[in-house]
Tab-separated table of C-alpha atoms in Angstrom:
chain	number	residue	atom	x	y	z
A	1041	MET	CA	-88.052	-29.817	-15.299
A	1042	LYS	CA	-86.088	-27.417	-17.469
A	1043	ILE	CA	-84.809	-28.515	-20.872
A	1044	ILE	CA	-82.485	-26.727	-23.259
A	1045	THR	CA	-81.016	-28.089	-26.497
A	1046	SER	CA	-78.296	-26.790	-28.782
A	1047	GLY	CA	-76.338	-27.792	-31.857
A	1048	GLU	CA	-76.311	-27.291	-35.605
A	1049	SER	CA	-77.142	-29.599	-38.489
A	1050	HIS	CA	-73.476	-29.948	-39.470
A	1051	GLY	CA	-71.872	-29.019	-36.148
A	1052	GLN	CA	-69.775	-31.431	-34.127
A	1053	ASN	CA	-72.526	-32.430	-31.691
A	1054	PHE	CA	-76.080	-31.882	-30.525
A	1055	TYR	CA	-76.539	-31.251	-26.811
A	1056	GLY	CA	-79.516	-31.473	-24.480
A	1057	ILE	CA	-79.585	-30.552	-20.792
A	1058	VAL	CA	-82.386	-31.775	-18.516
A	1059	GLU	CA	-82.500	-30.015	-15.167
A	1060	GLY	CA	-84.743	-30.915	-12.222
A	1061	PHE	CA	-85.135	-34.677	-12.736
A	1062	PRO	CA	-84.941	-36.718	-9.496
A	1063	SER	CA	-82.307	-39.242	-8.455
A	1064	HIS	CA	-82.266	-43.061	-8.693
A	1065	PHE	CA	-83.681	-43.691	-12.147
A	1066	LYS	CA	-81.635	-45.868	-14.491
A	1067	PRO	CA	-82.115	-44.844	-18.157
A	1068	ASP	CA	-81.797	-47.466	-20.884
A	1069	LEU	CA	-79.398	-45.991	-23.480
A	1070	GLU	CA	-79.881	-48.956	-25.794
A	1071	ARG	CA	-83.595	-48.227	-25.884
A	1072	ILE	CA	-82.983	-44.556	-26.694
A	1073	ASN	CA	-80.554	-45.481	-29.494
A	1074	LYS	CA	-83.057	-47.909	-30.954
A	1075	ARG	CA	-85.595	-45.093	-31.110
A	1076	LEU	CA	-83.064	-42.811	-32.772
A	1077	LYS	CA	-82.576	-45.539	-35.388
A	1078	THR	CA	-86.321	-45.652	-36.017
A	1079	ARG	CA	-86.327	-41.890	-36.631
A	1080	GLN	CA	-83.670	-42.434	-39.300
A	1081	SER	CA	-85.036	-45.535	-40.974
A	1082	VAL	CA	-88.735	-44.845	-41.590
A	1083	TYR	CA	-89.747	-44.666	-45.245
A	1084	GLY	CA	-89.500	-41.334	-47.045
A	1085	ARG	CA	-86.233	-40.061	-45.568
A	1086	GLY	CA	-83.430	-38.535	-47.645
A	1087	ASP	CA	-79.717	-39.142	-48.151
A	1088	ARG	CA	-78.639	-37.441	-44.901
A	1089	MET	CA	-80.103	-40.293	-42.886
A	1090	LYS	CA	-77.851	-42.736	-44.766
A	1091	ILE	CA	-74.810	-40.811	-43.521
A	1092	GLU	CA	-75.598	-40.552	-39.822
A	1093	ASP	CA	-75.491	-43.260	-37.155
A	1094	ASP	CA	-77.178	-41.470	-34.267
A	1095	LYS	CA	-76.278	-42.659	-30.784
A	1096	VAL	CA	-76.689	-40.803	-27.500
A	1097	ASN	CA	-74.358	-40.466	-24.561
A	1098	ILE	CA	-75.378	-39.076	-21.174
A	1099	THR	CA	-72.207	-37.416	-19.935
A	1100	THR	CA	-73.357	-35.770	-16.681
A	1101	GLY	CA	-75.947	-36.440	-13.987
A	1102	LEU	CA	-75.399	-40.218	-13.786
A	1103	TRP	CA	-73.544	-42.251	-11.164
A	1104	ASN	CA	-73.242	-45.998	-11.703
A	1105	GLY	CA	-75.876	-45.653	-14.416
A	1106	GLU	CA	-78.469	-43.926	-12.195
A	1107	THR	CA	-79.602	-40.315	-12.180
A	1108	THR	CA	-78.231	-38.273	-9.292
A	1109	GLY	CA	-80.590	-35.290	-9.295
A	1110	ALA	CA	-77.944	-33.158	-11.017
A	1111	PRO	CA	-78.501	-31.869	-14.588
A	1112	LEU	CA	-78.377	-34.585	-17.244
A	1113	THR	CA	-76.364	-33.796	-20.392
A	1114	PHE	CA	-77.297	-35.711	-23.539
A	1115	VAL	CA	-74.775	-35.669	-26.423
A	1116	ILE	CA	-75.209	-36.922	-30.009
A	1117	ALA	CA	-72.352	-36.600	-32.504
A	1118	ASN	CA	-72.803	-35.692	-36.166
A	1119	LYS	CA	-70.913	-37.666	-38.798
A	1120	SER	CA	-71.578	-35.088	-41.507
A	1121	THR	CA	-69.900	-31.892	-40.299
A	1122	THR	CA	-69.600	-30.010	-43.602
A	1123	PRO	CA	-72.650	-28.284	-45.137
A	1124	PRO	CA	-73.365	-29.741	-48.608
A	1125	ASN	CA	-73.910	-26.315	-50.208
A	1126	GLU	CA	-71.902	-23.128	-50.705
A	1127	LYS	CA	-72.591	-19.746	-49.134
A	1128	THR	CA	-75.916	-18.309	-50.333
A	1129	THR	CA	-77.977	-15.170	-49.855
A	1130	VAL	CA	-81.116	-16.644	-51.437
A	1131	PRO	CA	-83.715	-17.602	-48.785
A	1132	ARG	CA	-85.883	-20.647	-49.427
A	1133	PRO	CA	-89.633	-19.964	-49.161
A	1134	GLY	CA	-91.305	-21.944	-46.372
A	1135	HIS	CA	-88.193	-21.980	-44.181
A	1136	ALA	CA	-86.752	-19.754	-41.443
A	1137	ASP	CA	-84.219	-18.366	-43.948
A	1138	LEU	CA	-85.685	-14.953	-44.763
A	1139	GLY	CA	-86.791	-13.933	-41.275
A	1140	GLY	CA	-83.595	-15.281	-39.734
A	1141	ILE	CA	-81.123	-13.604	-42.061
A	1142	LEU	CA	-82.920	-10.249	-41.774
A	1143	LYS	CA	-83.492	-10.380	-37.999
A	1144	PHE	CA	-79.923	-11.313	-37.077
A	1145	ASP	CA	-78.240	-9.322	-39.888
A	1146	LEU	CA	-76.466	-12.353	-41.365
A	1147	ASP	CA	-74.735	-12.668	-44.723
A	1148	ASP	CA	-75.209	-16.402	-45.276
A	1149	VAL	CA	-78.535	-18.250	-45.226
A	1150	ARG	CA	-76.745	-21.384	-44.035
A	1151	THR	CA	-76.200	-19.716	-40.654
A	1152	VAL	CA	-79.971	-19.865	-40.150
A	1153	THR	CA	-80.442	-23.247	-41.803
A	1154	GLU	CA	-77.908	-24.974	-39.560
A	1155	ARG	CA	-79.993	-24.440	-36.420
A	1156	SER	CA	-83.495	-24.304	-37.899
A	1157	SER	CA	-83.012	-27.626	-39.719
A	1158	ALA	CA	-85.229	-30.505	-38.602
A	1159	ARG	CA	-81.987	-32.356	-37.944
A	1160	ARG	CA	-82.167	-30.761	-34.484
A	1161	THR	CA	-85.117	-33.025	-33.614
A	1162	VAL	CA	-82.625	-35.844	-33.083
A	1163	MET	CA	-82.083	-34.475	-29.566
A	1164	ASP	CA	-85.826	-34.087	-29.003
A	1165	VAL	CA	-86.154	-37.812	-29.720
A	1166	ALA	CA	-83.334	-38.770	-27.353
A	1167	ILE	CA	-84.754	-36.774	-24.437
A	1168	GLY	CA	-88.284	-37.822	-25.377
A	1169	GLU	CA	-87.499	-41.523	-25.362
A	1170	PHE	CA	-85.867	-41.119	-21.955
A	1171	SER	CA	-89.099	-39.411	-20.855
A	1172	ARG	CA	-91.255	-42.154	-22.378
A	1173	GLU	CA	-89.313	-44.806	-20.473
A	1174	VAL	CA	-89.835	-42.880	-17.228
A	1175	LEU	CA	-93.557	-42.543	-17.936
A	1176	GLU	CA	-93.904	-46.286	-18.509
A	1177	ASP	CA	-92.421	-46.836	-15.046
A	1178	LEU	CA	-95.162	-44.492	-13.801
A	1179	GLY	CA	-97.891	-46.537	-15.535
A	1180	ILE	CA	-98.344	-44.223	-18.533
A	1181	SER	CA	-97.868	-45.303	-22.148
A	1182	ILE	CA	-97.514	-43.008	-25.152
A	1183	TYR	CA	-97.397	-44.001	-28.803
A	1184	GLY	CA	-98.222	-42.685	-32.244
A	1185	PHE	CA	-98.982	-43.764	-35.778
A	1186	THR	CA	-99.332	-42.407	-39.302
A	1187	LYS	CA	-102.952	-41.594	-40.121
A	1188	ALA	CA	-102.599	-40.082	-43.590
A	1189	ILE	CA	-100.069	-39.279	-46.292
A	1190	GLY	CA	-101.156	-37.229	-49.280
A	1191	PRO	CA	-104.558	-38.471	-50.468
A	1192	VAL	CA	-104.388	-41.777	-48.545
A	1193	GLU	CA	-106.000	-41.784	-45.080
A	1194	ILE	CA	-107.093	-44.461	-42.611
A	1195	ASN	CA	-110.034	-44.255	-40.211
A	1196	SER	CA	-108.934	-46.947	-37.769
A	1197	MET	CA	-107.237	-46.473	-34.388
A	1198	ALA	CA	-104.005	-48.303	-33.546
A	1199	HIS	CA	-103.817	-49.819	-30.057
A	1200	GLU	CA	-100.025	-49.674	-30.050
A	1201	GLU	CA	-97.348	-48.198	-32.256
A	1202	PRO	CA	-96.628	-50.321	-35.338
A	1203	GLU	CA	-93.157	-51.878	-35.548
A	1204	VAL	CA	-91.012	-50.143	-38.155
A	1205	ASN	CA	-89.688	-53.467	-39.494
A	1206	ASP	CA	-93.238	-54.500	-40.397
A	1207	HIS	CA	-94.652	-51.031	-41.101
A	1208	PRO	CA	-92.034	-48.704	-42.690
A	1209	LEU	CA	-94.398	-45.732	-42.377
A	1210	LEU	CA	-95.628	-46.655	-38.881
A	1211	CYS	CA	-99.141	-47.026	-40.284
A	1212	PRO	CA	-101.207	-49.892	-38.794
A	1213	ASP	CA	-103.146	-50.538	-42.033
A	1214	SER	CA	-100.860	-52.504	-44.369
A	1215	ASN	CA	-102.988	-51.947	-47.477
A	1216	ALA	CA	-103.189	-48.203	-46.915
A	1217	GLU	CA	-99.501	-48.123	-46.067
A	1218	SER	CA	-98.616	-49.686	-49.422
A	1219	LYS	CA	-100.613	-46.974	-51.180
A	1220	MET	CA	-98.874	-44.314	-49.077
A	1221	MET	CA	-95.495	-45.688	-50.120
A	1222	GLU	CA	-96.549	-45.567	-53.763
A	1223	GLU	CA	-97.488	-41.896	-53.324
A	1224	ILE	CA	-94.101	-41.157	-51.761
A	1225	LYS	CA	-92.248	-42.918	-54.573
A	1226	LYS	CA	-94.247	-40.919	-57.105
A	1227	GLY	CA	-93.328	-37.713	-55.270
A	1228	TYR	CA	-89.649	-38.706	-55.208
A	1229	ASP	CA	-89.631	-39.505	-58.927
A	1230	GLN	CA	-91.449	-36.309	-59.879
A	1231	GLY	CA	-89.606	-34.030	-57.474
A	1232	TYR	CA	-92.271	-32.967	-54.962
A	1233	THR	CA	-92.876	-33.627	-51.264
A	1234	LEU	CA	-95.898	-34.911	-49.316
A	1235	GLY	CA	-97.547	-34.076	-45.998
A	1236	GLY	CA	-100.046	-35.976	-43.902
A	1237	LYS	CA	-101.544	-36.629	-40.491
A	1238	VAL	CA	-100.242	-38.235	-37.305
A	1239	THR	CA	-102.186	-39.487	-34.280
A	1240	LEU	CA	-100.708	-39.536	-30.769
A	1241	VAL	CA	-102.201	-41.544	-27.897
A	1242	ALA	CA	-101.511	-41.439	-24.160
A	1243	ASN	CA	-102.935	-44.039	-21.763
A	1244	GLY	CA	-102.840	-44.153	-17.967
A	1245	LEU	CA	-103.102	-40.471	-17.117
A	1246	PRO	CA	-105.299	-39.704	-14.099
A	1247	ALA	CA	-107.771	-36.837	-14.188
A	1248	GLY	CA	-106.648	-33.366	-13.215
A	1249	ILE	CA	-103.167	-33.147	-14.754
A	1250	GLY	CA	-102.727	-29.541	-15.884
A	1251	THR	CA	-104.915	-26.729	-14.583
A	1252	PHE	CA	-107.750	-24.372	-15.443
A	1253	THR	CA	-106.462	-21.583	-13.222
A	1254	GLU	CA	-103.981	-19.889	-15.570
A	1255	ARG	CA	-104.089	-19.903	-19.352
A	1256	GLY	CA	-100.359	-20.531	-19.818
A	1257	LYS	CA	-100.538	-23.584	-17.553
A	1258	ARG	CA	-103.465	-25.286	-19.264
A	1259	LEU	CA	-102.259	-28.664	-20.523
A	1260	THR	CA	-103.730	-27.981	-23.965
A	1261	SER	CA	-101.626	-24.812	-24.220
A	1262	ILE	CA	-98.441	-26.556	-23.114
A	1263	ILE	CA	-98.927	-29.533	-25.432
A	1264	ALA	CA	-99.832	-27.426	-28.457
A	1265	SER	CA	-96.866	-25.121	-27.901
A	1266	GLY	CA	-94.449	-28.059	-27.758
A	1267	LEU	CA	-95.880	-29.894	-30.758
A	1268	PHE	CA	-95.957	-26.745	-32.893
A	1269	ASP	CA	-92.201	-26.521	-32.330
A	1270	ILE	CA	-91.791	-29.547	-34.614
A	1271	PRO	CA	-90.942	-28.399	-38.156
A	1272	SER	CA	-93.788	-28.950	-40.669
A	1273	ILE	CA	-96.556	-29.118	-38.036
A	1274	ARG	CA	-99.436	-26.844	-39.035
A	1275	GLY	CA	-102.256	-28.229	-36.931
A	1276	VAL	CA	-102.635	-29.638	-33.398
A	1277	LEU	CA	-106.121	-31.021	-32.767
A	1278	PHE	CA	-107.403	-32.680	-29.601
A	1279	GLY	CA	-109.780	-35.629	-29.794
A	1280	GLY	CA	-112.407	-35.318	-32.503
A	1281	ALA	CA	-111.823	-31.616	-33.197
A	1282	GLU	CA	-111.541	-32.232	-36.930
A	1283	GLU	CA	-115.118	-33.504	-37.055
A	1284	ILE	CA	-117.087	-32.188	-34.083
A	1285	TRP	CA	-117.387	-28.642	-35.404
A	1286	LYS	CA	-119.866	-30.085	-37.922
A	1287	MET	CA	-121.985	-31.723	-35.210
A	1288	LYS	CA	-124.718	-30.457	-32.916
A	1289	GLY	CA	-123.355	-29.427	-29.545
A	1290	TYR	CA	-125.392	-31.985	-27.613
A	1291	ASP	CA	-123.820	-34.797	-29.642
A	1292	THR	CA	-120.270	-33.613	-28.969
A	1293	VAL	CA	-120.530	-33.801	-25.169
A	1294	ASP	CA	-118.826	-36.849	-23.608
A	1295	GLN	CA	-121.560	-37.616	-21.075
A	1296	ILE	CA	-120.499	-39.035	-17.709
A	1297	HIS	CA	-122.278	-42.157	-16.470
A	1298	SER	CA	-122.217	-44.032	-13.169
A	1299	GLY	CA	-118.685	-44.961	-12.158
A	1300	PHE	CA	-117.379	-42.027	-14.216
A	1301	VAL	CA	-117.733	-44.113	-17.379
A	1302	ARG	CA	-118.000	-42.350	-20.742
A	1303	GLU	CA	-119.234	-43.860	-23.986
A	1304	THR	CA	-117.496	-41.272	-26.194
A	1305	ASN	CA	-114.215	-39.369	-26.137
A	1306	HIS	CA	-114.707	-36.385	-28.436
A	1307	ALA	CA	-112.606	-34.253	-26.072
A	1308	GLY	CA	-109.586	-36.493	-26.503
A	1309	GLY	CA	-109.036	-36.906	-22.773
A	1310	ILE	CA	-108.703	-33.186	-21.993
A	1311	GLU	CA	-111.391	-30.847	-20.656
A	1312	GLY	CA	-110.818	-27.327	-19.356
A	1313	GLY	CA	-107.073	-27.566	-19.801
A	1314	MET	CA	-106.792	-30.739	-17.681
A	1315	THR	CA	-106.824	-34.471	-18.256
A	1316	ASN	CA	-110.153	-36.131	-17.474
A	1317	GLY	CA	-109.014	-39.744	-16.976
A	1318	GLU	CA	-109.883	-40.828	-20.506
A	1319	GLN	CA	-107.421	-41.777	-23.224
A	1320	MET	CA	-105.587	-38.707	-24.517
A	1321	ILE	CA	-105.743	-38.363	-28.306
A	1322	VAL	CA	-103.895	-35.649	-30.232
A	1323	ASN	CA	-104.007	-35.377	-34.018
A	1324	LEU	CA	-101.359	-33.505	-35.973
A	1325	ILE	CA	-101.419	-32.062	-39.471
A	1326	ALA	CA	-98.035	-31.892	-41.190
A	1327	LYS	CA	-97.434	-29.851	-44.325
A	1328	PRO	CA	-95.227	-31.146	-47.159
A	1329	ILE	CA	-91.691	-29.989	-46.393
A	1330	SER	CA	-90.840	-26.848	-48.331
A	1331	THR	CA	-87.570	-28.030	-49.929
A	1332	GLN	CA	-88.374	-29.062	-53.503
A	1333	LYS	CA	-86.193	-30.706	-56.149
A	1334	ARG	CA	-87.445	-28.120	-58.612
A	1335	GLY	CA	-86.361	-24.544	-57.955
A	1336	VAL	CA	-88.946	-22.096	-56.617
A	1337	LYS	CA	-89.020	-18.317	-56.904
A	1338	SER	CA	-87.138	-16.236	-54.364
A	1339	VAL	CA	-85.072	-13.025	-54.177
A	1340	ASP	CA	-81.386	-12.557	-53.434
A	1341	VAL	CA	-81.369	-10.619	-50.151
A	1342	PHE	CA	-78.340	-8.509	-51.137
A	1343	THR	CA	-78.964	-7.825	-54.823
A	1344	GLY	CA	-82.778	-7.736	-54.767
A	1345	ILE	CA	-82.805	-9.775	-57.979
A	1346	GLU	CA	-85.472	-12.461	-58.423
A	1347	VAL	CA	-83.897	-15.913	-58.760
A	1348	GLU	CA	-84.744	-19.597	-58.259
A	1349	THR	CA	-83.594	-21.583	-55.247
A	1350	ASN	CA	-81.034	-24.349	-55.653
A	1351	TYR	CA	-81.808	-27.886	-54.485
A	1352	VAL	CA	-79.335	-29.572	-52.162
A	1353	ARG	CA	-80.963	-32.636	-50.561
A	1354	SER	CA	-84.106	-33.341	-48.589
A	1355	ASP	CA	-86.637	-35.916	-47.498
A	1356	THR	CA	-89.657	-36.664	-49.673
A	1357	CYS	CA	-92.048	-37.248	-46.765
A	1358	VAL	CA	-91.360	-36.781	-43.043
A	1359	VAL	CA	-94.744	-37.879	-41.692
A	1360	ALA	CA	-93.496	-41.195	-40.289
A	1361	ALA	CA	-90.486	-39.431	-38.779
A	1362	ILE	CA	-92.894	-36.978	-37.155
A	1363	VAL	CA	-94.589	-39.937	-35.435
A	1364	VAL	CA	-91.286	-40.586	-33.668
A	1365	VAL	CA	-90.504	-36.918	-32.948
A	1366	ALA	CA	-94.026	-36.022	-31.792
A	1367	THR	CA	-94.297	-39.076	-29.539
A	1368	ALA	CA	-91.030	-37.967	-27.964
A	1369	MET	CA	-92.185	-34.385	-27.589
A	1370	LEU	CA	-95.504	-35.373	-25.992
A	1371	SER	CA	-93.676	-37.705	-23.602
A	1372	THR	CA	-91.324	-34.945	-22.497
A	1373	ILE	CA	-94.177	-32.471	-22.033
A	1374	ILE	CA	-96.226	-34.878	-19.915
A	1375	LEU	CA	-93.248	-35.982	-17.824
A	1376	SER	CA	-92.299	-32.355	-17.212
A	1377	GLU	CA	-95.858	-31.551	-16.084
A	1378	LEU	CA	-96.014	-34.573	-13.780
A	1379	ASN	CA	-92.615	-33.745	-12.336
A	1380	GLU	CA	-93.802	-30.201	-11.693
A	1381	GLU	CA	-96.898	-31.450	-9.865
A	1382	PHE	CA	-95.588	-34.535	-8.046
A	1383	GLY	CA	-91.797	-34.704	-8.376
A	1384	GLY	CA	-89.552	-35.191	-5.354
A	1385	PHE	CA	-85.841	-35.560	-4.713
A	1386	THR	CA	-85.891	-39.269	-5.608
A	1387	PHE	CA	-87.725	-41.156	-8.332
A	1388	GLN	CA	-89.430	-43.378	-5.760
A	1389	GLU	CA	-90.755	-40.273	-4.014
A	1390	PHE	CA	-92.081	-39.091	-7.393
A	1391	LYS	CA	-93.854	-42.423	-7.954
A	1392	ASP	CA	-95.297	-42.510	-4.447
A	1393	ARG	CA	-96.759	-39.003	-4.729
A	1394	LEU	CA	-98.381	-39.810	-8.076
A	1395	ASP	CA	-99.794	-43.064	-6.669
A	1396	VAL	CA	-101.322	-41.212	-3.711
A	1397	TYR	CA	-102.959	-38.770	-6.113
A	1398	ARG	CA	-104.244	-41.596	-8.323
A	1399	ARG	CA	-105.901	-43.280	-5.371
A	1400	ARG	CA	-107.529	-40.027	-4.384
A	1401	VAL	CA	-109.051	-39.168	-7.738
A	1402	LYS	CA	-109.767	-42.821	-8.689
A	1403	LEU	CA	-110.216	-41.940	-12.356
A	1404	GLY	CA	-106.977	-42.970	-14.042
A	1405	ARG	CA	-107.293	-45.701	-16.653
């Protein structure tokens, strides 16, 4: 499955093309649009999200609402099509501005900002929610939740993704979530941003998805590469990686008992670059976004004079939004890998091949 996206933060539209998906699957556009709304409405977002009303259209690759096997084209229109700031040659630290303007010999930082903006993740969510729906039809569920924001962290595991109407930060612990929201409000009032942690969970994957034979095809490599593409992500950790480095090696091994049962899951469902039939757990570390209300030191690229950056608008905390984006990204990665290994011309053929494999390995949960 080949995927390419395009579009700018204040361009007319965002586009996504999915090539290599089989025929006879009927995507639920209402479901995708609901997910796009969640991305916009989680707590901590900025003024831009009040402007947009993101809705997706699939303009090619469907016939009577079903996929045809031809490339699918996803389109999302922008309402805000005028950048809120004037031309500038002052790159913002922590962004793609400096490297982009120098590499491509540009005379306006906005040229870089328009594509590098996290606004582009709107298309990742649309394609990812389509992928998540497909995976559910294949018996695989993927969800995420907020684990930490600033100094507030939970130690519990959510068994499903919290509903945004009840949990504005998609955190399953209401008491901790209230404290997180207080931290975000404090950051908003005082002009700084906050980072945090996100946990992703995948259930229903059989053992052996991915491979050990080539480093670029190891599932850990593919997943990490995709998740690191999300702006603000600075860490991708599988299973208990954040803690097991402190433990004795013997205690970190997920021993296999009769019936292929394991009492621990330190590996997070992946061993040797492949799934092992256990629940997949991926933890993400997100930095505070670099745009600050207070100016920070930079240098005008053309004059060489040290100046302070100007503030335009930004989110205060994107951790809950990352739950939505990262869940989408993981869904797309896993669907793409499954399609590569088992996909056929029709969706039913895809399902049948995966079912045959499941019966053979007898480890999927």
